[in-house]
Amino acid sequence: ELAGSGVTVTALCPGPTKTGFQARAQMEESKLVRGKEIMTAETVARAGYAGLMKGKTVVIPGMSNKIMAKAVRFLPRNTVTKLVRNAQERAPH
């Protein structure tokens, strides 16, 4: 749609990011983030900006985020749904 208009679009798909969202959503104990090293908002923003400047259509910062984004294409939808639900549940102590 935008071809020849001079306008580009870059979708930034960062996965979990240190922003305070997890605390506000009461997800600090979820398996998705508990005990994991997640990217800062600055790191995500820099990756997004770099991708934008390179003309990338989609930017997925972080290797594990890239792997997860690609893997869901090959799994049945109900399996993906179960995996996501599991990741968002509280981790056992």
JSON list of C-alpha atoms in Angstrom, two decimals:
[
{"chain": "A", "resi": 1, "resn": "GLU", "atom": "CA", "xyz": [0.00, 0.00, 0.00]},
{"chain": "A", "resi": 2, "resn": "LEU", "atom": "CA", "xyz": [2.83, 2.38, 0.78]},
{"chain": "A", "resi": 3, "resn": "ALA", "atom": "CA", "xyz": [5.07, 1.56, -2.17]},
{"chain": "A", "resi": 4, "resn": "GLY", "atom": "CA", "xyz": [6.36, 4.74, -3.76]},
{"chain": "A", "resi": 5, "resn": "SER", "atom": "CA", "xyz": [4.97, 6.97, -1.00]},
{"chain": "A", "resi": 6, "resn": "GLY", "atom": "CA", "xyz": [8.24, 7.41, 0.90]},
{"chain": "A", "resi": 7, "resn": "VAL", "atom": "CA", "xyz": [6.57, 6.03, 4.04]},
{"chain": "A", "resi": 8, "resn": "THR", "atom": "CA", "xyz": [7.90, 2.86, 5.66]},
{"chain": "A", "resi": 9, "resn": "VAL", "atom": "CA", "xyz": [6.46, 0.68, 8.41]},
{"chain": "A", "resi": 10, "resn": "THR", "atom": "CA", "xyz": [8.44, -1.31, 10.96]},
{"chain": "A", "resi": 11, "resn": "ALA", "atom": "CA", "xyz": [6.68, -3.56, 13.47]},
{"chain": "A", "resi": 12, "resn": "LEU", "atom": "CA", "xyz": [8.58, -3.89, 16.75]},
{"chain": "A", "resi": 13, "resn": "CYS", "atom": "CA", "xyz": [7.84, -7.18, 18.56]},
{"chain": "A", "resi": 14, "resn": "PRO", "atom": "CA", "xyz": [9.95, -7.10, 21.72]},
{"chain": "A", "resi": 15, "resn": "GLY", "atom": "CA", "xyz": [8.55, -9.79, 23.99]},
{"chain": "A", "resi": 16, "resn": "PRO", "atom": "CA", "xyz": [8.91, -9.19, 27.75]},
{"chain": "A", "resi": 17, "resn": "THR", "atom": "CA", "xyz": [10.55, -5.83, 28.50]},
{"chain": "A", "resi": 18, "resn": "LYS", "atom": "CA", "xyz": [11.55, -4.18, 31.79]},
{"chain": "A", "resi": 19, "resn": "THR", "atom": "CA", "xyz": [9.01, -1.37, 31.98]},
{"chain": "A", "resi": 20, "resn": "GLY", "atom": "CA", "xyz": [7.04, -1.87, 35.17]},
{"chain": "A", "resi": 21, "resn": "PHE", "atom": "CA", "xyz": [4.23, -3.54, 33.22]},
{"chain": "A", "resi": 22, "resn": "GLN", "atom": "CA", "xyz": [4.77, -6.88, 34.94]},
{"chain": "A", "resi": 23, "resn": "ALA", "atom": "CA", "xyz": [4.39, -5.27, 38.38]},
{"chain": "A", "resi": 24, "resn": "ARG", "atom": "CA", "xyz": [1.27, -3.38, 37.36]},
{"chain": "A", "resi": 25, "resn": "ALA", "atom": "CA", "xyz": [-0.26, -6.52, 35.80]},
{"chain": "A", "resi": 26, "resn": "GLN", "atom": "CA", "xyz": [0.81, -8.58, 38.84]},
{"chain": "A", "resi": 27, "resn": "MET", "atom": "CA", "xyz": [2.86, -10.85, 36.58]},
{"chain": "A", "resi": 28, "resn": "GLU", "atom": "CA", "xyz": [6.22, -10.58, 38.38]},
{"chain": "A", "resi": 29, "resn": "GLU", "atom": "CA", "xyz": [5.97, -14.23, 39.41]},
{"chain": "A", "resi": 30, "resn": "SER", "atom": "CA", "xyz": [4.97, -15.52, 35.98]},
{"chain": "A", "resi": 31, "resn": "LYS", "atom": "CA", "xyz": [7.18, -18.13, 34.32]},
{"chain": "A", "resi": 32, "resn": "LEU", "atom": "CA", "xyz": [7.56, -15.69, 31.44]},
{"chain": "A", "resi": 33, "resn": "VAL", "atom": "CA", "xyz": [9.67, -13.26, 33.48]},
{"chain": "A", "resi": 34, "resn": "ARG", "atom": "CA", "xyz": [10.57, -14.69, 36.91]},
{"chain": "A", "resi": 35, "resn": "GLY", "atom": "CA", "xyz": [14.29, -15.38, 37.16]},
{"chain": "A", "resi": 36, "resn": "LYS", "atom": "CA", "xyz": [14.88, -14.41, 33.55]},
{"chain": "A", "resi": 37, "resn": "GLU", "atom": "CA", "xyz": [17.06, -11.71, 32.11]},
{"chain": "A", "resi": 38, "resn": "ILE", "atom": "CA", "xyz": [14.68, -9.52, 30.13]},
{"chain": "A", "resi": 39, "resn": "MET", "atom": "CA", "xyz": [15.63, -6.56, 27.98]},
{"chain": "A", "resi": 40, "resn": "THR", "atom": "CA", "xyz": [15.38, -2.99, 29.12]},
{"chain": "A", "resi": 41, "resn": "ALA", "atom": "CA", "xyz": [13.13, -0.55, 27.31]},
{"chain": "A", "resi": 42, "resn": "GLU", "atom": "CA", "xyz": [16.25, 1.27, 26.07]},
{"chain": "A", "resi": 43, "resn": "THR", "atom": "CA", "xyz": [17.69, -1.91, 24.54]},
{"chain": "A", "resi": 44, "resn": "VAL", "atom": "CA", "xyz": [14.38, -2.68, 22.83]},
{"chain": "A", "resi": 45, "resn": "ALA", "atom": "CA", "xyz": [14.05, 0.90, 21.55]},
{"chain": "A", "resi": 46, "resn": "ARG", "atom": "CA", "xyz": [17.59, 0.87, 20.15]},
{"chain": "A", "resi": 47, "resn": "ALA", "atom": "CA", "xyz": [16.96, -2.43, 18.35]},
{"chain": "A", "resi": 48, "resn": "GLY", "atom": "CA", "xyz": [13.71, -1.07, 16.93]},
{"chain": "A", "resi": 49, "resn": "TYR", "atom": "CA", "xyz": [15.35, 2.13, 15.77]},
{"chain": "A", "resi": 50, "resn": "ALA", "atom": "CA", "xyz": [18.23, 0.23, 14.17]},
{"chain": "A", "resi": 51, "resn": "GLY", "atom": "CA", "xyz": [15.77, -2.00, 12.34]},
{"chain": "A", "resi": 52, "resn": "LEU", "atom": "CA", "xyz": [13.74, 0.99, 11.20]},
{"chain": "A", "resi": 53, "resn": "MET", "atom": "CA", "xyz": [16.84, 2.70, 9.84]},
{"chain": "A", "resi": 54, "resn": "LYS", "atom": "CA", "xyz": [17.75, -0.50, 7.95]},
{"chain": "A", "resi": 55, "resn": "GLY", "atom": "CA", "xyz": [14.28, -0.63, 6.41]},
{"chain": "A", "resi": 56, "resn": "LYS", "atom": "CA", "xyz": [13.24, -3.84, 8.17]},
{"chain": "A", "resi": 57, "resn": "THR", "atom": "CA", "xyz": [9.55, -4.65, 8.17]},
{"chain": "A", "resi": 58, "resn": "VAL", "atom": "CA", "xyz": [9.65, -6.64, 11.42]},
{"chain": "A", "resi": 59, "resn": "VAL", "atom": "CA", "xyz": [12.11, -6.33, 14.31]},
{"chain": "A", "resi": 60, "resn": "ILE", "atom": "CA", "xyz": [12.18, -9.00, 17.03]},
{"chain": "A", "resi": 61, "resn": "PRO", "atom": "CA", "xyz": [14.96, -8.18, 19.52]},
{"chain": "A", "resi": 62, "resn": "GLY", "atom": "CA", "xyz": [16.52, -11.08, 21.45]},
{"chain": "A", "resi": 63, "resn": "MET", "atom": "CA", "xyz": [17.38, -14.56, 20.26]},
{"chain": "A", "resi": 64, "resn": "SER", "atom": "CA", "xyz": [14.81, -16.36, 22.45]},
{"chain": "A", "resi": 65, "resn": "ASN", "atom": "CA", "xyz": [12.08, -14.00, 21.23]},
{"chain": "A", "resi": 66, "resn": "LYS", "atom": "CA", "xyz": [13.09, -14.69, 17.61]},
{"chain": "A", "resi": 67, "resn": "ILE", "atom": "CA", "xyz": [13.04, -18.44, 18.18]},
{"chain": "A", "resi": 68, "resn": "MET", "atom": "CA", "xyz": [9.61, -18.32, 19.83]},
{"chain": "A", "resi": 69, "resn": "ALA", "atom": "CA", "xyz": [8.18, -16.12, 17.08]},
{"chain": "A", "resi": 70, "resn": "LYS", "atom": "CA", "xyz": [9.38, -18.54, 14.41]},
{"chain": "A", "resi": 71, "resn": "ALA", "atom": "CA", "xyz": [8.45, -21.72, 16.31]},
{"chain": "A", "resi": 72, "resn": "VAL", "atom": "CA", "xyz": [4.76, -20.87, 16.64]},
{"chain": "A", "resi": 73, "resn": "ARG", "atom": "CA", "xyz": [4.40, -21.08, 12.86]},
{"chain": "A", "resi": 74, "resn": "PHE", "atom": "CA", "xyz": [5.06, -24.81, 13.01]},
{"chain": "A", "resi": 75, "resn": "LEU", "atom": "CA", "xyz": [2.89, -25.70, 16.00]},
{"chain": "A", "resi": 76, "resn": "PRO", "atom": "CA", "xyz": [-0.86, -26.27, 16.13]},
{"chain": "A", "resi": 77, "resn": "ARG", "atom": "CA", "xyz": [-2.77, -23.26, 17.46]},
{"chain": "A", "resi": 78, "resn": "ASN", "atom": "CA", "xyz": [-4.07, -25.13, 20.53]},
{"chain": "A", "resi": 79, "resn": "THR", "atom": "CA", "xyz": [-0.48, -26.06, 21.44]},
{"chain": "A", "resi": 80, "resn": "VAL", "atom": "CA", "xyz": [0.62, -22.43, 21.14]},
{"chain": "A", "resi": 81, "resn": "THR", "atom": "CA", "xyz": [-2.31, -21.35, 23.31]},
{"chain": "A", "resi": 82, "resn": "LYS", "atom": "CA", "xyz": [-1.33, -23.87, 26.01]},
{"chain": "A", "resi": 83, "resn": "LEU", "atom": "CA", "xyz": [2.31, -22.77, 25.88]},
{"chain": "A", "resi": 84, "resn": "VAL", "atom": "CA", "xyz": [1.40, -19.10, 26.26]},
{"chain": "A", "resi": 85, "resn": "ARG", "atom": "CA", "xyz": [-0.97, -19.80, 29.14]},
{"chain": "A", "resi": 86, "resn": "ASN", "atom": "CA", "xyz": [1.71, -21.88, 30.86]},
{"chain": "A", "resi": 87, "resn": "ALA", "atom": "CA", "xyz": [4.29, -19.09, 30.45]},
{"chain": "A", "resi": 88, "resn": "GLN", "atom": "CA", "xyz": [1.97, -16.54, 32.01]},
{"chain": "A", "resi": 89, "resn": "GLU", "atom": "CA", "xyz": [1.13, -18.63, 35.08]},
{"chain": "A", "resi": 90, "resn": "ARG", "atom": "CA", "xyz": [2.94, -18.10, 38.35]},
{"chain": "A", "resi": 91, "resn": "ALA", "atom": "CA", "xyz": [6.22, -19.96, 38.67]},
{"chain": "A", "resi": 92, "resn": "PRO", "atom": "CA", "xyz": [6.45, -22.38, 41.60]},
{"chain": "A", "resi": 93, "resn": "HIS", "atom": "CA", "xyz": [8.62, -21.15, 44.45]}
]
